[in-house]
Short mmCIF file of C-alpha atoms in Angstrom, two decimals:
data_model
loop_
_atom_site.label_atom_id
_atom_site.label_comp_id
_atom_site.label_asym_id
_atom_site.label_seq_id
_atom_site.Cartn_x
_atom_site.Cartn_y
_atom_site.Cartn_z
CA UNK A 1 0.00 0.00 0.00
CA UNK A 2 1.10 3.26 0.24
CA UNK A 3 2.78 4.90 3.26
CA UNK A 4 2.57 8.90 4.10
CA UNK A 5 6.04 10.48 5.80
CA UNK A 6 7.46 13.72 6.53
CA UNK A 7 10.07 14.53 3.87
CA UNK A 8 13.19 17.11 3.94
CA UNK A 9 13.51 20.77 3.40
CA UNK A 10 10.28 22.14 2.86
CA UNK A 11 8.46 18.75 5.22
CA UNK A 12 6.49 18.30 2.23
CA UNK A 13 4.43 14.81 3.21
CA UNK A 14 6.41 11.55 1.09
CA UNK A 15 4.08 9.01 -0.55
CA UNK A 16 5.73 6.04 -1.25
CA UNK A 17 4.11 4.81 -5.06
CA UNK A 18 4.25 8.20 -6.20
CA UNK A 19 7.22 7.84 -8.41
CA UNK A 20 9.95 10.40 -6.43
CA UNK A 21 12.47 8.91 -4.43
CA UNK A 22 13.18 9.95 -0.81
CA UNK A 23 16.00 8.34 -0.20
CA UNK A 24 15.81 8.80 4.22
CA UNK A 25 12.86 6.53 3.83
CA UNK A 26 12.48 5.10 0.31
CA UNK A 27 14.84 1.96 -1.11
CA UNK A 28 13.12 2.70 -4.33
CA UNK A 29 9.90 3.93 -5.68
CA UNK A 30 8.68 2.53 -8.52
CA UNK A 31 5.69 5.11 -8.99
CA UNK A 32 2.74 2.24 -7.53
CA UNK A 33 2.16 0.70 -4.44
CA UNK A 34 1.99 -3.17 -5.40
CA UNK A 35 4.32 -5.58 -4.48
CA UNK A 36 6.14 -8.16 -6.25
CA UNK A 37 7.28 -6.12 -9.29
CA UNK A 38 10.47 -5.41 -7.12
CA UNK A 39 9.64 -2.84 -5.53
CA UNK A 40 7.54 -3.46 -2.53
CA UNK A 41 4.38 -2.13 -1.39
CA UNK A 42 6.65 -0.20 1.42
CA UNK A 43 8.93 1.00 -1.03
CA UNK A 44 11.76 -1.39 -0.01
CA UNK A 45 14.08 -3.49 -3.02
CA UNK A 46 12.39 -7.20 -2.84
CA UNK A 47 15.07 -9.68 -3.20
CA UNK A 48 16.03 -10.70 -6.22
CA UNK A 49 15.69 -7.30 -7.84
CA UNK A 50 17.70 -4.49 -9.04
CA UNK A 51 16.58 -1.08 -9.11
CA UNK A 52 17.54 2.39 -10.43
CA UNK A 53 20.65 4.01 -9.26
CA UNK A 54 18.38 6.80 -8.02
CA UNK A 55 15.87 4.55 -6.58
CA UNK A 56 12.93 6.35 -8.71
CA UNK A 57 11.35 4.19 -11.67
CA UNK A 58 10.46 0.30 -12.42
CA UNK A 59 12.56 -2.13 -11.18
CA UNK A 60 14.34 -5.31 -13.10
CA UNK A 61 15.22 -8.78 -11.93
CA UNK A 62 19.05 -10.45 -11.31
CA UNK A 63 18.97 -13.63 -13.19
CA UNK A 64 18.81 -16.12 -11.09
CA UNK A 65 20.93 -18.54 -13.33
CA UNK A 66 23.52 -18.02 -15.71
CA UNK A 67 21.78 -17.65 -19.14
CA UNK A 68 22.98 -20.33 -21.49
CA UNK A 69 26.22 -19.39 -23.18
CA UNK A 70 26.23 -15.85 -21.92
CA UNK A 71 29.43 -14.49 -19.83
CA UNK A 72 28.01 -12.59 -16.46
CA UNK A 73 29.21 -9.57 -17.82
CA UNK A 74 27.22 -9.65 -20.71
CA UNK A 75 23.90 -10.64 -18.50
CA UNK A 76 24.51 -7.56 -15.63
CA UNK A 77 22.57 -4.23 -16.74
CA UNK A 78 23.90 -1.39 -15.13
CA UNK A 79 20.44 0.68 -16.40
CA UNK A 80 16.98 -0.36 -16.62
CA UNK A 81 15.99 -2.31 -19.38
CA UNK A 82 13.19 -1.61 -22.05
CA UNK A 83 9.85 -3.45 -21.71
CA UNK A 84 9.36 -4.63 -25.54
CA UNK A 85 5.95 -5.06 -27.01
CA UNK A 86 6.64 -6.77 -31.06
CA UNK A 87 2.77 -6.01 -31.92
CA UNK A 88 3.97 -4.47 -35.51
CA UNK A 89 5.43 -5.88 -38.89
CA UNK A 90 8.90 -4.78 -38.65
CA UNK A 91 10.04 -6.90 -41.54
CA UNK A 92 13.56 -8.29 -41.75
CA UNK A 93 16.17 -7.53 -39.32
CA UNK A 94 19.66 -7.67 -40.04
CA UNK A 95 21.60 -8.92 -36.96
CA UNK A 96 24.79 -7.99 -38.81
CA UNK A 97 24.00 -4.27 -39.04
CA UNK A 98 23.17 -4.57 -35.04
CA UNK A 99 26.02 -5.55 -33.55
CA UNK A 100 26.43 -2.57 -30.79
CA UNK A 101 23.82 0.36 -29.64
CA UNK A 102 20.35 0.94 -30.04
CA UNK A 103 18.01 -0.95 -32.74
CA UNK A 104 14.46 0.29 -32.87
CA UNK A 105 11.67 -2.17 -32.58
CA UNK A 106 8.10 -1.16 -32.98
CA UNK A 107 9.11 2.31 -31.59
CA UNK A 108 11.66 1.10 -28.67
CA UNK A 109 14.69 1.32 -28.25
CA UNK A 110 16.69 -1.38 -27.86
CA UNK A 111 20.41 -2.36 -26.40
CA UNK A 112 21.91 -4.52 -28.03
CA UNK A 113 25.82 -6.17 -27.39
CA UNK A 114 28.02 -8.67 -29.93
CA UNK A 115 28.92 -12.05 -28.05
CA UNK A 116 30.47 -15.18 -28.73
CA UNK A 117 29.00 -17.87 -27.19
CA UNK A 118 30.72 -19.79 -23.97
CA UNK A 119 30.78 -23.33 -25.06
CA UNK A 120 30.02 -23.10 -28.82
CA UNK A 121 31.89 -20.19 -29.87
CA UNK A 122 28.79 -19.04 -32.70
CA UNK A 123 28.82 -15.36 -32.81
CA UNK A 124 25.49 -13.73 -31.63
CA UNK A 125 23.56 -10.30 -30.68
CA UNK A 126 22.22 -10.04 -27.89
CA UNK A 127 18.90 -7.85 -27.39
CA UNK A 128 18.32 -6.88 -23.67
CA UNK A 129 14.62 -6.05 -22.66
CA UNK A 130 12.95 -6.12 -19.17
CA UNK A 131 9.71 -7.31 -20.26
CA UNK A 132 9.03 -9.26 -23.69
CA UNK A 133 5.61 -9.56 -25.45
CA UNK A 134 5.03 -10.33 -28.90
CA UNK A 135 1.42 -9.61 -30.02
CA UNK A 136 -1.17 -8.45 -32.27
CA UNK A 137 0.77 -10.40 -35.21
CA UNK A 138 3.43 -8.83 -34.68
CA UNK A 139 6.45 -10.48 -36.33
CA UNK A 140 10.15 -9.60 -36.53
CA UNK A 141 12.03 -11.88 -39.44
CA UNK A 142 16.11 -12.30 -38.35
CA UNK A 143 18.54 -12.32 -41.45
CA UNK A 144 22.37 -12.29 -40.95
CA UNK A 145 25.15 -13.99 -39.97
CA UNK A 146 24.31 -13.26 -35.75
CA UNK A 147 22.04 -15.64 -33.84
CA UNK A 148 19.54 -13.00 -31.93
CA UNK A 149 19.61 -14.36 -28.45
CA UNK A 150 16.98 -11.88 -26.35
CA UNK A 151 17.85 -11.78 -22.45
CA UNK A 152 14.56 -11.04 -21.06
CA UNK A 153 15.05 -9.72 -17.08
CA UNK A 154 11.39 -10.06 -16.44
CA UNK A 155 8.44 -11.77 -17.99
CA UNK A 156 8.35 -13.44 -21.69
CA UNK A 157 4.47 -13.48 -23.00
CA UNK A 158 4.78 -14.90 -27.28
CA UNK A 159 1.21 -15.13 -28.33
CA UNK A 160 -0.13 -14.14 -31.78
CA UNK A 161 2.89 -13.40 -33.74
CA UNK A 162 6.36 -15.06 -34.05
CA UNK A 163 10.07 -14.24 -33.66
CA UNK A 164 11.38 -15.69 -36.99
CA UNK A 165 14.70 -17.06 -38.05
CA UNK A 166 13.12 -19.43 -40.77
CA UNK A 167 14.98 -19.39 -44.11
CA UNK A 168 12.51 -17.60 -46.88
CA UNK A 169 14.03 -14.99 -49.61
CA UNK A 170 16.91 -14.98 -47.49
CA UNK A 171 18.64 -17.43 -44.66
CA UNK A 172 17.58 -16.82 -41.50
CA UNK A 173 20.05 -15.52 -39.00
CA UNK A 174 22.66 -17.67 -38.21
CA UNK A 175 21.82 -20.17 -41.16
CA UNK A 176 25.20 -22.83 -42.10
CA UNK A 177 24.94 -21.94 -45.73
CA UNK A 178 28.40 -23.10 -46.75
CA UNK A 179 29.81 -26.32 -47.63
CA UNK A 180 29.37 -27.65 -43.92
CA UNK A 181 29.70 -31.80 -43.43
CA UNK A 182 26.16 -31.46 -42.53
CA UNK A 183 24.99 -30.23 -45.87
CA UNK A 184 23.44 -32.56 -47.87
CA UNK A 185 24.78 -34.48 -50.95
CA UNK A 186 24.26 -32.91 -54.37
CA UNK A 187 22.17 -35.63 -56.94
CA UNK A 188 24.56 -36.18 -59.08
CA UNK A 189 23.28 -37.45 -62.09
CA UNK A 190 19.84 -38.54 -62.76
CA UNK A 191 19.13 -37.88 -58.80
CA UNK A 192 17.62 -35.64 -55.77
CA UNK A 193 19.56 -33.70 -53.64
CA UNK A 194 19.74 -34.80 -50.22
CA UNK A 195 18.18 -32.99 -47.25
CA UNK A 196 20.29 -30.56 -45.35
CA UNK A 197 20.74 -31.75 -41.11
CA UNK A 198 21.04 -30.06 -38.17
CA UNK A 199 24.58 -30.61 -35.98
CA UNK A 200 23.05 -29.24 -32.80
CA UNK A 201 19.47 -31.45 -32.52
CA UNK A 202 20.17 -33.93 -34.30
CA UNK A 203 18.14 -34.31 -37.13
CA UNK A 204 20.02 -35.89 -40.43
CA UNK A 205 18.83 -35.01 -43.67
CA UNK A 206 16.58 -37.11 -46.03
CA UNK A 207 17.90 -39.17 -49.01
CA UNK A 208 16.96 -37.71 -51.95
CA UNK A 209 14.51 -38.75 -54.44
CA UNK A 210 14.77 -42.60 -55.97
CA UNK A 211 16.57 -44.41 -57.30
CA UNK A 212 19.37 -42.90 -55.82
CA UNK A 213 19.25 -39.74 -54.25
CA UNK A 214 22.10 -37.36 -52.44
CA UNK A 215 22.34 -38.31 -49.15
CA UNK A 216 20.92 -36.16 -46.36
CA UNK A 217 23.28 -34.18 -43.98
CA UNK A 218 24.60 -36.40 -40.85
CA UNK A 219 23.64 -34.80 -37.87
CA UNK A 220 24.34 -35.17 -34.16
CA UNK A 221 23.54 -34.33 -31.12
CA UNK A 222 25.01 -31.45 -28.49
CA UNK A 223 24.77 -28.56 -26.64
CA UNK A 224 25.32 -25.94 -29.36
CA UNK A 225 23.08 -23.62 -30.99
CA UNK A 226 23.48 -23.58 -34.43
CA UNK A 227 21.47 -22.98 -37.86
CA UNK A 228 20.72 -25.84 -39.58
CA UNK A 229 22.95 -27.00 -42.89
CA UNK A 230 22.15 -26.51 -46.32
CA UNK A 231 20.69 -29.51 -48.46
CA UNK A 232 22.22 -30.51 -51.74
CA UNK A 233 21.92 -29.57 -55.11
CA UNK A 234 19.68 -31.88 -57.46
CA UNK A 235 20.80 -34.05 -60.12
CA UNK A 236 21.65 -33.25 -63.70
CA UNK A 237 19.49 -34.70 -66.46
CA UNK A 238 20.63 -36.64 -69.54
CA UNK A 239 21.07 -33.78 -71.55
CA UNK A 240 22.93 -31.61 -69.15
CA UNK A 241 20.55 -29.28 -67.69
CA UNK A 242 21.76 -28.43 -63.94
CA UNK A 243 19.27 -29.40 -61.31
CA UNK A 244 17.57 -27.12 -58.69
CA UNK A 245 19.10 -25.48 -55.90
CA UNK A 246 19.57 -26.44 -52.62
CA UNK A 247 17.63 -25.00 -49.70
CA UNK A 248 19.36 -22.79 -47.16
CA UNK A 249 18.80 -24.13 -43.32
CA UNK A 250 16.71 -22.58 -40.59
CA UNK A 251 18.58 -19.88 -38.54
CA UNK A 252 18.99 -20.11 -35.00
CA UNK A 253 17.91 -18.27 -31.81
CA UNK A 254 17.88 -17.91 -27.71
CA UNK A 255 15.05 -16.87 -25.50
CA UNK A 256 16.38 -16.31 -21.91
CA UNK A 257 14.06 -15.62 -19.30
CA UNK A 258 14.67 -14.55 -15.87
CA UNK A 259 10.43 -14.74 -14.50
CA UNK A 260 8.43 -16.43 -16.44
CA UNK A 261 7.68 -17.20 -20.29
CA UNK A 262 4.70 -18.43 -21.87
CA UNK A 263 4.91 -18.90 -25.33
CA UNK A 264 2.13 -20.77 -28.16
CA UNK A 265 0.87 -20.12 -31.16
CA UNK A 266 3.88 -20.74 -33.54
CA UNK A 267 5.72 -17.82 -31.82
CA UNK A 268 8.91 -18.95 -31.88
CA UNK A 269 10.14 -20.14 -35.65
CA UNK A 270 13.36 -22.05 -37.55
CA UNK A 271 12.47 -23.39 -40.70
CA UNK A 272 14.69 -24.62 -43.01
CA UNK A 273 14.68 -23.25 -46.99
CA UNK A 274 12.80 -25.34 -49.48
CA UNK A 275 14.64 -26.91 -52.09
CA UNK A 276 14.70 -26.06 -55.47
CA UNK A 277 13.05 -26.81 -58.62
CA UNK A 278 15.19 -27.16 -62.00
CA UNK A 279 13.86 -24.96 -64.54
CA UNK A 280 10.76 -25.01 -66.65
CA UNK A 281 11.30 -27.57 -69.51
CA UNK A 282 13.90 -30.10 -68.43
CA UNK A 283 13.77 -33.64 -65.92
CA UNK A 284 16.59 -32.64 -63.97
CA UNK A 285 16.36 -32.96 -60.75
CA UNK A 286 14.78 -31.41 -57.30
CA UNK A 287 17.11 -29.80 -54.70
CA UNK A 288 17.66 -30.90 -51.62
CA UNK A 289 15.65 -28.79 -49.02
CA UNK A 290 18.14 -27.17 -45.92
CA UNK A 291 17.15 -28.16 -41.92
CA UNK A 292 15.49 -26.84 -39.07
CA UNK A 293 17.86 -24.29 -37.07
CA UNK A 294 18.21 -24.34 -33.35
CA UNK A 295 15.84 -22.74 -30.53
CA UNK A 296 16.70 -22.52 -27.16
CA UNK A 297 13.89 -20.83 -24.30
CA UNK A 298 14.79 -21.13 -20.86
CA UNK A 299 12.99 -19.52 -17.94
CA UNK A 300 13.37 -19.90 -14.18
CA UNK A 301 8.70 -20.66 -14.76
CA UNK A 302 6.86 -21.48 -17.74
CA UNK A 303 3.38 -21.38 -18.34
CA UNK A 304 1.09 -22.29 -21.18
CA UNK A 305 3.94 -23.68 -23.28
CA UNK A 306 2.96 -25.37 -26.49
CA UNK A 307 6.16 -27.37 -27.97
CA UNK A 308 4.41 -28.53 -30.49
CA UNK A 309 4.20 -24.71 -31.89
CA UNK A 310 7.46 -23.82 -31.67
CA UNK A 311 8.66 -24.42 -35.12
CA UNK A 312 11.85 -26.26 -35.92
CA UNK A 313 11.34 -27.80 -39.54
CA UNK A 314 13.31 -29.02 -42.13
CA UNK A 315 12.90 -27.66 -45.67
CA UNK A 316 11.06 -29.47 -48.43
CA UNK A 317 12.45 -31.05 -50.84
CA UNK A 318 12.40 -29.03 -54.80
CA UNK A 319 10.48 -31.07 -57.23
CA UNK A 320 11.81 -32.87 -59.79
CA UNK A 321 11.09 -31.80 -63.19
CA UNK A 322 8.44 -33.01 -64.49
CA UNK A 323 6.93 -33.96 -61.36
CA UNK A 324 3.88 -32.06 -60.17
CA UNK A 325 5.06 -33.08 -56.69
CA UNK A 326 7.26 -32.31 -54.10
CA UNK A 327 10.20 -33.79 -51.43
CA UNK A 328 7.95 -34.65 -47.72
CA UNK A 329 8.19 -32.09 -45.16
CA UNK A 330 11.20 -32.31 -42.38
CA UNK A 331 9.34 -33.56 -39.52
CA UNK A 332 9.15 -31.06 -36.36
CA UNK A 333 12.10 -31.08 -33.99
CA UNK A 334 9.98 -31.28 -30.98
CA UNK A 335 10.79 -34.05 -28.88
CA UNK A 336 14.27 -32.64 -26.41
CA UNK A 337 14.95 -36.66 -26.63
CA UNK A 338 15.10 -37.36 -30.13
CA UNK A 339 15.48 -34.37 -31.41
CA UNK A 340 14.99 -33.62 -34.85
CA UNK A 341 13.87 -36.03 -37.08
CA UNK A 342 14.87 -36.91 -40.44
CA UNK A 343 13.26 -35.30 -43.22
CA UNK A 344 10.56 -37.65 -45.46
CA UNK A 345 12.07 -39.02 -48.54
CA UNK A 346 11.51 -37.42 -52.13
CA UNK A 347 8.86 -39.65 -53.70
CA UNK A 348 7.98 -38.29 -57.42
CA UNK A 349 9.17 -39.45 -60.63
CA UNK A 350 11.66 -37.24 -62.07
CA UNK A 351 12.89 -37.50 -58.18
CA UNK A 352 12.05 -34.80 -56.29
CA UNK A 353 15.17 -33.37 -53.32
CA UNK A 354 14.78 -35.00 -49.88
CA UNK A 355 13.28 -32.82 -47.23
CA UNK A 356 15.75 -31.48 -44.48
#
């Protein structure tokens, strides 16, 4: 509640919740008198908190835990954070032209730091925020070479609209587009690409179309956060004419919460590219399409989060061509057992790419 005291100089009456900091009585004031925000309802720091240097304005939490692959001195703010709230179409960002200072999102500005990871060494941004909601369709679309990792120091709410790193006119951020082990096989001759894979969950890449495709990507399994790999290029056809491209792979990003997140509706999203078809007129061959990226979210609570939306899908694979078909879909990466799973196998006759 709020608490009435005699203040200095003039003995002008102090209201603690009314925003100005008297610092003989007042820890912080926060401008309200509720609790639990970290500033309490007798204008003292709760625990766990941080507050202005001056006391006066909203309060942020510590993180309780070290944030996945972030140094402590990259998780400390020294200032208080922005609350975010994504509810506009900001289009792509580049994480490449964001790499220190201020990047405006819907209207706020927001810090923003270059890292490279503890453990993995992938190069990153990171975007620092106190509260994160993504709403209203909102939708931000990451392009670069930078996974976007956002360290949020309050409460993460992703409802209707998505934080993107899905490959579509160009890779999304963080995306292995060169000539990694995990990309997939080109077709060859007469053949599919193979499916791109994914090092960090897992998932390897799809043969390509019959009767003998590219082989997917190998994957494997670890603790890094990576894009996924490129598939392979398809197959030539008897008279020469090149097959289609390959299909970037899914970017990669990091959701670190210090309260709680609650995330659904497809709000989080990695696809992989879709392979390519060869060109109008010729039976060459389908490219392979690239895989899912990586997405870590980590939160000291959850609430209301749907797995099963948050997108990590291989590419599918080009069609062949003369096929009217396509390459199956990469399955969803959403068991943190198995993790990805391989994509589904071209089918269509010229072969179409296998699916990342």
């Amino acid at each position: 509640g709020e608490g009435e005291g005699e203040g200095e100089g003039e003995g002008e009456p102090n209201w603690c919740g009314d925003g100005i900091l008297d610092p003989t009585q007042e820890g912080c004031d926060d401008g309200n008198g509720t609790g639990g925000d970290g500033c309490s309802g007798a204008c003292v720091i709760e625990p766990g908190f941080q507050c202005p240097a001056g006391g006066a304005g909203a309060c942020w939490r510590y993180f309780p835990w070290k944030p996945t692959g972030v140094a402590d001195a990259v998780s400390g703010v020294l200032a208080a954070p922005p609350d975010l709230v994504i509810n506009c179409g900001v289009g792509t960002l580049d994480t490449d032209m964001q790499l220190a200072g201020y990047v405006s999102i819907c209207g706020t500005s927001v810090p923003t730091t270059e890292i490279i990871r503890e453990g993995d060494g992938q190069s990153a941004v990171v975007f620092k925020v106190r509260n994160l909601e993504v709403r209203d369709f909102g939708n931000v679309a990451f392009i670069g070479s930078h996974i976007p990792m956002f360290l949020v120091y309050g409460d993460a709410t992703l409802t209707q609209g998505a934080l993107d790193v899905s490959t579509g006119a160009y890779p999304g951020a963080g995306a292995r587009t060169g000539l990694d082990a995990c990309r997939g096989e080109a077709g060859g001759l007469l053949n599919g690409g193979g499916g791109g894979a994914n090092v960090g969950n897992g998932g390897a890449g799809a043969i390509g179309g019959t009767p003998n495709g590219g082989a997917g990507g190998t994957g494997s399994v670890s603790d890094a956060l990576v894009g996924g790999c490129s598939g392979g290029n398809g197959g030539v056809d008897g008279a020469g004419s090149p097959g289609g491209s390959s299909g970037d792979g899914g970017g990669a990003i990091q959701i670190s919460v210090a309260g709680t997140l609650s995330a659904w509706a497809d709000s989080v999203r990695a696809h992989g590219g879709v392979g390519g078809a060869p060109a109008t007129g010729t039976t060459a061959f389908g490219g392979g399409g690239g895989a899912g990226g990586s997405i870590l979210l980590e939160a000291s609570t959850t609430t209301d989060v749907y797995l099963d939306r948050l997108s990590v899908q291989g590419g599918r694979g080009g069609a062949g061509g003369s096929s009217a078909g396509t390459g199956g879909l990469g399955a969803n990466g959403t068991d943190p057992a198995a993790h990805g799973n391989p994509g589904a196998l071209g089918s269509s006759v010229p072969p179409d790419g296998g699916g990342g």
